[in-house]
Amino acid sequence: MIVRIMGEGQLDVAESHLDRLNELDDELLEALDSGDEDAFRTTLGRLLAAVRAAGSSRPADSLEPSDLILPNEDATVEEVRRLLRDDGLIPG
């Protein structure tokens, strides 16, 4: 699947990594629900680091649509809330 991190570009991430990414996504939702800014910031960083570690960068001139769009590490709570679906940032 193709994952875009806003402001960074796209990465190819194998679907075999979805379980781990969903665990981090669930933790991020918990931090958002509790209003814990420190946990939110930490977990968002861990989620993006996991995507970067699992993925391989796509060429900058690639025009493929993204399957997932994630915020960058500097995103605010409100910016992340606008990207959320019913099941978080990552479906499943």
mmCIF file of C-alpha atoms in Angstrom:
data_model
loop_
_atom_site.group_PDB
_atom_site.id
_atom_site.type_symbol
_atom_site.label_atom_id
_atom_site.label_comp_id
_atom_site.label_asym_id
_atom_site.label_seq_id
_atom_site.Cartn_x
_atom_site.Cartn_y
_atom_site.Cartn_z
ATOM 1 C CA MET A 1 0.000 0.000 0.000
ATOM 2 C CA ILE A 2 1.080 3.584 -0.538
ATOM 3 C CA VAL A 3 1.275 5.783 2.557
ATOM 4 C CA ARG A 4 1.768 9.534 2.389
ATOM 5 C CA ILE A 5 3.214 11.401 5.342
ATOM 6 C CA MET A 6 2.158 14.979 4.774
ATOM 7 C CA GLY A 7 5.113 17.164 3.903
ATOM 8 C CA GLU A 8 7.461 14.194 3.461
ATOM 9 C CA GLY A 9 6.255 12.152 0.519
ATOM 10 C CA GLN A 10 5.046 8.633 -0.158
ATOM 11 C CA LEU A 11 6.261 5.257 1.008
ATOM 12 C CA ASP A 12 5.452 1.724 -0.069
ATOM 13 C CA VAL A 13 4.459 -0.257 3.028
ATOM 14 C CA ALA A 14 3.657 -3.973 2.940
ATOM 15 C CA GLU A 15 0.243 -4.863 4.311
ATOM 16 C CA SER A 16 1.952 -7.311 6.656
ATOM 17 C CA HIS A 17 2.833 -4.264 8.817
ATOM 18 C CA LEU A 18 -0.793 -3.195 9.265
ATOM 19 C CA ASP A 19 -1.308 -4.994 12.588
ATOM 20 C CA ARG A 20 1.547 -3.095 14.249
ATOM 21 C CA LEU A 21 0.482 0.197 12.669
ATOM 22 C CA ASN A 22 -3.085 -0.367 13.870
ATOM 23 C CA GLU A 23 -1.823 -0.959 17.429
ATOM 24 C CA LEU A 24 -0.071 2.406 17.336
ATOM 25 C CA ASP A 25 -3.127 4.012 15.759
ATOM 26 C CA ASP A 26 -5.258 2.689 18.643
ATOM 27 C CA GLU A 27 -2.787 4.143 21.144
ATOM 28 C CA LEU A 28 -2.976 7.479 19.325
ATOM 29 C CA LEU A 29 -6.784 7.442 19.555
ATOM 30 C CA GLU A 30 -6.548 6.734 23.294
ATOM 31 C CA ALA A 31 -4.197 9.696 23.745
ATOM 32 C CA LEU A 32 -6.548 11.936 21.769
ATOM 33 C CA ASP A 33 -9.573 10.777 23.755
ATOM 34 C CA SER A 34 -7.835 11.336 27.085
ATOM 35 C CA GLY A 35 -6.511 14.755 26.071
ATOM 36 C CA ASP A 36 -2.964 13.701 26.985
ATOM 37 C CA GLU A 37 -0.827 15.960 24.776
ATOM 38 C CA ASP A 38 2.458 14.258 25.756
ATOM 39 C CA ALA A 39 1.124 10.777 24.954
ATOM 40 C CA PHE A 40 -0.352 12.101 21.697
ATOM 41 C CA ARG A 41 2.972 13.606 20.603
ATOM 42 C CA THR A 42 4.967 10.503 21.597
ATOM 43 C CA THR A 43 2.590 8.060 19.954
ATOM 44 C CA LEU A 44 2.309 10.074 16.743
ATOM 45 C CA GLY A 45 6.111 10.050 16.538
ATOM 46 C CA ARG A 46 6.198 6.285 17.123
ATOM 47 C CA LEU A 47 3.526 5.685 14.457
ATOM 48 C CA LEU A 48 5.374 7.746 11.866
ATOM 49 C CA ALA A 49 8.706 6.132 12.768
ATOM 50 C CA ALA A 50 7.124 2.687 12.302
ATOM 51 C CA VAL A 51 5.805 3.686 8.868
ATOM 52 C CA ARG A 52 9.218 5.026 7.853
ATOM 53 C CA ALA A 53 10.960 1.882 9.106
ATOM 54 C CA ALA A 54 8.523 -0.475 7.381
ATOM 55 C CA GLY A 55 8.298 1.489 4.159
ATOM 56 C CA SER A 56 10.495 2.304 1.233
ATOM 57 C CA SER A 57 10.412 5.773 -0.292
ATOM 58 C CA ARG A 58 8.660 6.257 -3.597
ATOM 59 C CA PRO A 59 10.181 8.561 -6.215
ATOM 60 C CA ALA A 60 9.239 12.215 -5.667
ATOM 61 C CA ASP A 61 7.811 12.415 -9.197
ATOM 62 C CA SER A 62 5.499 9.414 -8.640
ATOM 63 C CA LEU A 63 1.844 10.292 -9.222
ATOM 64 C CA GLU A 64 0.199 7.272 -7.625
ATOM 65 C CA PRO A 65 -2.742 7.943 -5.287
ATOM 66 C CA SER A 66 -2.084 7.305 -1.597
ATOM 67 C CA ASP A 67 -3.975 4.549 0.206
ATOM 68 C CA LEU A 68 -3.356 6.270 3.555
ATOM 69 C CA ILE A 69 -2.522 9.854 4.434
ATOM 70 C CA LEU A 70 -0.864 10.541 7.761
ATOM 71 C CA PRO A 71 -0.061 13.885 9.382
ATOM 72 C CA ASN A 72 3.511 15.016 9.915
ATOM 73 C CA GLU A 73 5.099 14.987 13.377
ATOM 74 C CA ASP A 74 4.345 18.665 13.959
ATOM 75 C CA ALA A 75 0.603 18.239 13.388
ATOM 76 C CA THR A 76 -1.675 19.608 16.062
ATOM 77 C CA VAL A 77 -4.350 17.615 17.839
ATOM 78 C CA GLU A 78 -7.016 19.416 15.794
ATOM 79 C CA GLU A 79 -5.232 18.688 12.494
ATOM 80 C CA VAL A 80 -5.070 15.000 13.374
ATOM 81 C CA ARG A 81 -8.722 14.957 14.448
ATOM 82 C CA ARG A 82 -9.693 16.271 10.990
ATOM 83 C CA LEU A 83 -7.895 13.319 9.357
ATOM 84 C CA LEU A 84 -9.537 10.679 11.563
ATOM 85 C CA ARG A 85 -12.030 8.164 10.270
ATOM 86 C CA ASP A 86 -14.312 6.103 12.471
ATOM 87 C CA ASP A 87 -11.508 3.620 13.080
ATOM 88 C CA GLY A 88 -8.594 6.068 13.342
ATOM 89 C CA LEU A 89 -5.983 7.130 10.818
ATOM 90 C CA ILE A 90 -5.385 3.569 9.652
ATOM 91 C CA PRO A 91 -8.391 1.454 8.675
ATOM 92 C CA GLY A 92 -8.809 -1.883 10.347
#
